Amino acid sequence: MRIGFVGLGNMGGGMAANLAARGFDVAAFDLSAEALARAEAAGCTPAASAADAARGADAVITMLPAASHVAGVWREALFPAAAPAALLIDCSTIDVATARALGAEAAGRGLAAVDAPVSGGIAAAAAGTLTFMVGGPDEAFARARPILEAMGKAVIHAGGPGAGQAAKICNNMLLGASMIATAEAFALAQKLGLDPQRFYDIASVSSGQCWAMTSYCPVPGVGPESPADRGYTGGFATALMLKDLKLAMEAARATGADVPMGARAAELYAAFAEAGNGALDFSAIIRTLR
Ligand code: NAD
């Protein structure tokens, strides 16, 4: 099966390499010559443009920074160049409204399309252990599933067009708020004279337990290995968490949803990023609370 792959950055590079390693014929394109060379070394065939990658492909995947890039590539390159029976898959994290609009425009041209954002970072993209949350019609989901399974450990149909993006931003809003709550609980426990490891031993088997604590503890040396143990590097950058929280706030405004905890988390991450910490892992927010 031939796959066009557009966007070979931190995430897309590993994903395209996994498709090639599993026997897909991958025509890859990125604006960056270095990213393209890495994909070629990983077994992909370099394409001269996004349209070139899409031409003749059974499915085309985009993994781009933001909605403007995805909309530009879909409208200017994929819609004109993709084969009439092609399936379009966007794995980038973008706003729900744009995902729905692109799904509708693709359907209007007779193309199948899904939004399929991912959970899991650069390491999961390289290891092929991403989780895909997929929005789109049943038939498009059924076609996308075996392709996504070659890059991930879980592929879940969230609902119709845009539902994958909706699941992604709600999940990450919960994560952003729960990381701050976890960090402030550790900070208060310490001010009250509790040893962080002792507090972890108790809270991790009590009702305060959550993923931010037991899989990604923001306190160095406590819990399983996490970015905190590596100076808050090599995880999910604060800038990316802020991007997702902004998408969640945009969606909340559009739907009239009340999200006071998500809104506060967005403010705190914005201030943390503005202070020069955008590249640090998002769990480093604990530094502002201790
Ligand atoms: P990145 O910046 O490393 O990669 C994006 C790539 O797209 C770059 O190589 C860039 O050159 C290329 N690009 C931009 N415009 C292009 C165009 N018009 N045509 C072709 N190539 C173009 O970003 P990333 O970290 O790989 O993230 C990609 C997406 O995945 C984002 O939407 C991000 O929010 C999402 N995401 C990232 C992570 C993470 O941990 N990095 C985790 C989950 C989701």
XYZ file of C-alpha atoms and ligand atoms in Angstrom:
334
model
C 0.000 0.000 0.000
C 1.345 3.426 -0.883
C 1.233 6.177 1.767
C 1.991 9.865 1.254
C 3.428 11.416 4.447
C 3.718 15.200 4.885
C 5.497 16.623 7.962
C 8.553 14.647 9.104
C 9.431 16.544 12.296
C 9.860 15.239 15.845
C 6.694 13.155 15.599
C 6.195 12.554 11.875
C 9.801 11.403 11.356
C 9.362 8.433 13.693
C 5.858 7.667 12.431
C 6.895 7.584 8.759
C 9.895 5.403 9.651
C 7.589 2.903 11.389
C 5.311 2.715 8.360
C 8.307 2.058 6.087
C 9.654 -0.569 8.521
C 6.294 -2.374 8.404
C 6.347 -2.675 4.640
C 4.315 0.368 3.523
C 5.605 2.201 0.462
C 6.005 5.710 1.935
C 6.386 8.817 -0.262
C 7.492 11.486 2.217
C 7.699 15.279 2.091
C 8.848 18.035 4.451
C 9.928 21.632 3.833
C 13.105 20.812 5.771
C 15.795 19.078 3.693
C 17.302 17.520 6.842
C 13.979 15.999 7.882
C 13.552 14.633 4.366
C 17.053 13.115 4.404
C 16.336 11.411 7.755
C 13.141 9.925 6.330
C 15.001 8.656 3.279
C 17.593 7.012 5.540
C 14.678 5.358 7.380
C 13.348 3.764 4.195
C 10.922 6.383 2.802
C 11.029 7.716 -0.765
C 11.514 11.507 -0.809
C 8.844 13.460 -2.698
C 9.403 16.872 -4.319
C 6.283 18.463 -2.784
C 3.218 17.633 -0.703
C 1.234 17.187 -3.926
C 3.912 14.838 -5.229
C 3.681 12.750 -2.033
C -0.118 12.585 -2.404
C -0.189 11.663 -6.078
C -1.065 7.982 -6.537
C -1.188 7.287 -2.780
C -3.884 5.085 -1.222
C -3.722 7.227 1.921
C -2.053 10.546 2.802
C -1.011 11.444 6.353
C -0.239 14.971 7.596
C 1.711 15.610 10.844
C 2.177 19.387 10.867
C 2.663 22.083 13.541
C -0.793 23.741 13.568
C -4.164 24.221 11.836
C -2.925 26.825 9.325
C -0.297 24.376 7.993
C -2.796 21.508 7.790
C -5.490 23.583 6.061
C -2.935 24.975 3.598
C -1.511 21.558 2.686
C -4.944 19.867 2.431
C -6.532 22.643 0.323
C -3.571 23.533 -1.896
C -1.861 20.167 -2.342
C -3.916 17.159 -1.223
C -7.364 18.074 -2.590
C -6.066 18.742 -6.116
C -3.478 15.908 -6.201
C -4.952 12.994 -4.222
C -6.511 10.091 -6.121
C -10.349 10.093 -6.030
C -10.384 6.986 -3.786
C -7.677 8.254 -1.418
C -8.055 8.438 2.351
C -6.740 11.593 4.088
C -5.538 11.300 7.699
C -4.484 14.306 9.786
C -2.520 13.319 12.908
C -1.584 16.902 13.932
C -3.225 18.561 16.941
C -5.521 21.299 15.593
C -8.796 22.984 16.554
C -12.059 21.066 16.285
C -13.685 23.607 13.930
C -10.896 23.358 11.324
C -10.870 19.549 11.595
C -14.631 19.482 10.952
C -14.364 21.942 8.061
C -11.591 19.914 6.373
C -13.567 16.678 6.890
C -16.602 18.259 5.227
C -14.561 19.694 2.338
C -12.932 16.301 1.729
C -16.342 14.586 1.781
C -17.640 17.175 -0.691
C -14.896 16.060 -3.089
C -15.662 12.372 -2.546
C -12.485 11.831 -0.482
C -12.555 9.836 2.768
C -10.972 11.696 5.697
C -10.314 11.330 9.419
C -8.781 13.481 12.139
C -6.455 11.232 14.168
C -4.439 13.195 16.749
C -2.125 11.285 19.034
C -1.333 10.875 22.690
C 2.284 9.991 23.460
C 5.351 12.052 22.654
C 8.443 11.761 20.486
C 9.585 8.514 22.155
C 6.183 6.868 21.516
C 6.231 8.088 17.897
C 9.670 6.500 17.421
C 8.691 3.272 19.203
C 5.349 2.925 17.391
C 3.378 3.038 20.644
C 1.163 6.109 20.097
C -2.539 6.226 20.991
C -4.704 7.517 18.115
C -8.084 9.169 18.800
C -9.984 9.157 15.549
C -12.865 11.271 14.280
C -14.677 10.488 11.041
C -17.248 8.261 9.351
C -17.235 4.493 10.191
C -16.006 3.499 6.754
C -13.089 5.973 6.822
C -12.170 4.794 10.336
C -12.137 1.158 9.172
C -9.726 2.068 6.363
C -7.491 4.178 8.634
C -7.241 1.611 11.431
C -4.634 -0.813 9.944
C -2.427 2.114 8.891
C -2.586 3.746 12.336
C -2.009 0.375 14.041
C 1.378 0.228 12.325
C 2.353 3.362 14.302
C 0.571 2.872 17.612
C -0.572 0.649 20.436
C -4.188 1.843 20.513
C -6.548 3.170 17.827
C -9.906 4.384 19.160
C -12.877 5.685 17.177
C -14.037 8.790 19.074
C -16.996 9.661 16.823
C -17.726 11.742 13.712
C -15.478 14.374 12.069
C -13.586 16.461 14.664
C -14.265 13.999 17.515
C -10.620 12.903 17.608
C -9.493 16.509 18.161
C -12.249 17.007 20.746
C -11.040 13.958 22.722
C -7.427 15.113 22.473
C -7.963 18.633 23.824
C -10.302 17.480 26.619
C -7.736 14.852 27.672
C -4.884 17.364 27.637
C -6.910 20.004 29.492
C -7.466 17.395 32.221
C -3.755 16.547 32.191
C -2.684 20.200 32.413
C -4.933 20.863 35.393
C -4.105 17.577 37.157
C -0.354 18.174 36.797
C -0.681 21.558 38.517
C -2.888 20.041 41.236
C -0.343 17.256 41.770
C 2.532 19.763 41.914
C 0.790 21.996 44.445
C -0.124 19.030 46.648
C 3.554 17.985 46.791
C 4.601 21.587 47.478
C 2.115 21.966 50.346
C 2.985 18.524 51.761
C 6.632 19.544 51.871
C 5.832 22.872 53.592
C 3.906 20.840 56.163
C 7.051 18.815 56.821
C 6.048 15.650 54.933
C 8.733 13.731 53.103
C 7.801 13.723 49.342
C 8.413 9.961 49.014
C 6.222 9.286 52.070
C 3.464 11.515 50.666
C 3.748 9.653 47.311
C 3.485 6.274 49.077
C 0.245 7.428 50.706
C -1.425 9.499 47.939
C -0.577 7.001 45.188
C -2.799 4.405 46.925
C -5.382 6.939 48.151
C -8.107 8.957 46.457
C -5.718 11.686 45.224
C -3.986 9.199 42.899
C -3.767 10.289 39.269
C -1.582 9.697 36.176
C 0.378 12.935 36.707
C 1.435 11.556 40.087
C 2.012 7.843 39.506
C 3.290 7.791 35.908
C 4.846 11.253 35.526
C 5.667 12.523 39.004
C 6.879 16.160 38.923
C 9.170 15.586 41.955
C 12.660 14.283 41.063
C 13.487 10.886 42.557
C 9.869 10.047 43.394
C 7.786 7.487 41.443
C 8.828 5.797 38.176
C 11.422 7.584 36.035
C 9.996 10.769 34.525
C 11.287 14.027 32.937
C 11.722 15.420 36.499
C 14.600 12.949 36.888
C 16.269 14.358 33.762
C 16.113 18.047 34.668
C 12.625 18.312 33.099
C 13.878 17.459 29.604
C 12.805 14.832 27.078
C 9.085 14.901 27.772
C 6.112 17.003 26.674
C 7.254 20.611 26.258
C 5.444 23.381 28.144
C 4.939 25.182 24.789
C 3.003 22.185 23.422
C 0.884 21.888 26.580
C 0.100 25.600 26.245
C -0.855 25.106 22.584
C -3.323 22.361 23.564
C -4.767 24.405 26.454
C -5.333 27.349 24.093
C -7.192 25.016 21.710
C -9.293 23.804 24.653
C -10.091 27.400 25.708
C -11.059 28.257 22.115
C -13.394 25.229 22.033
C -14.860 26.174 25.433
C -15.608 29.713 24.201
C -17.180 28.381 21.000
C -19.471 25.987 22.880
C -20.148 28.111 25.994
C -18.611 25.418 28.247
C -17.558 26.506 31.742
C -13.914 25.400 32.321
C -12.562 27.296 35.351
C -9.778 24.806 36.161
C -8.693 24.495 32.534
C -8.694 28.293 32.198
C -6.495 28.697 35.292
C -4.131 25.998 34.025
C -3.893 27.849 30.686
C -3.001 31.096 32.529
C -0.349 29.408 34.678
C 1.263 27.643 31.702
C 1.199 30.885 29.673
C 3.067 32.719 32.477
C 5.519 29.807 32.845
C 6.236 29.784 29.097
C 6.574 33.589 28.967
C 9.201 33.378 31.724
C 11.383 31.420 29.297
C 10.394 27.861 30.199
C 8.593 26.869 26.983
C 11.112 24.164 26.114
C 11.039 22.532 29.572
C 8.760 19.577 30.251
C 5.336 20.732 31.477
C 5.848 19.039 34.881
C 8.532 21.694 35.594
C 5.632 23.997 36.551
C 6.249 22.617 40.074
C 9.256 24.981 40.236
C 6.849 27.928 40.459
C 4.984 26.336 43.379
C 7.724 25.081 45.674
P 7.716 19.614 14.469
O 7.760 21.098 14.416
O 8.897 18.862 15.012
O 7.432 19.023 13.000
C 6.591 19.608 12.053
C 7.222 19.427 10.684
O 6.338 19.953 9.685
C 8.560 20.149 10.508
O 9.557 19.232 10.102
C 8.273 21.204 9.426
O 9.360 21.446 8.574
C 7.130 20.544 8.679
N 6.282 21.450 7.907
C 5.709 22.627 8.299
N 4.960 23.133 7.311
C 5.048 22.260 6.258
C 4.497 22.234 4.959
N 3.702 23.213 4.507
N 4.805 21.191 4.150
C 5.617 20.201 4.586
N 6.176 20.170 5.821
C 5.899 21.195 6.637
O 6.388 19.242 15.284
P 6.055 17.865 16.038
O 6.585 17.900 17.425
O 6.424 16.729 15.132
O 4.460 17.989 16.157
C 3.604 17.754 15.051
C 2.170 17.784 15.545
O 1.984 16.753 16.517
C 1.747 19.100 16.207
O 0.441 19.403 15.793
C 1.815 18.771 17.692
O 0.924 19.564 18.459
C 1.419 17.320 17.697
N 1.926 16.542 18.853
C 3.219 16.662 19.234
C 3.693 15.918 20.325
C 5.125 16.033 20.779
O 5.455 15.526 21.861
N 6.015 16.632 20.001
C 2.820 15.041 20.997
C 1.512 14.910 20.551
C 1.070 15.678 19.468
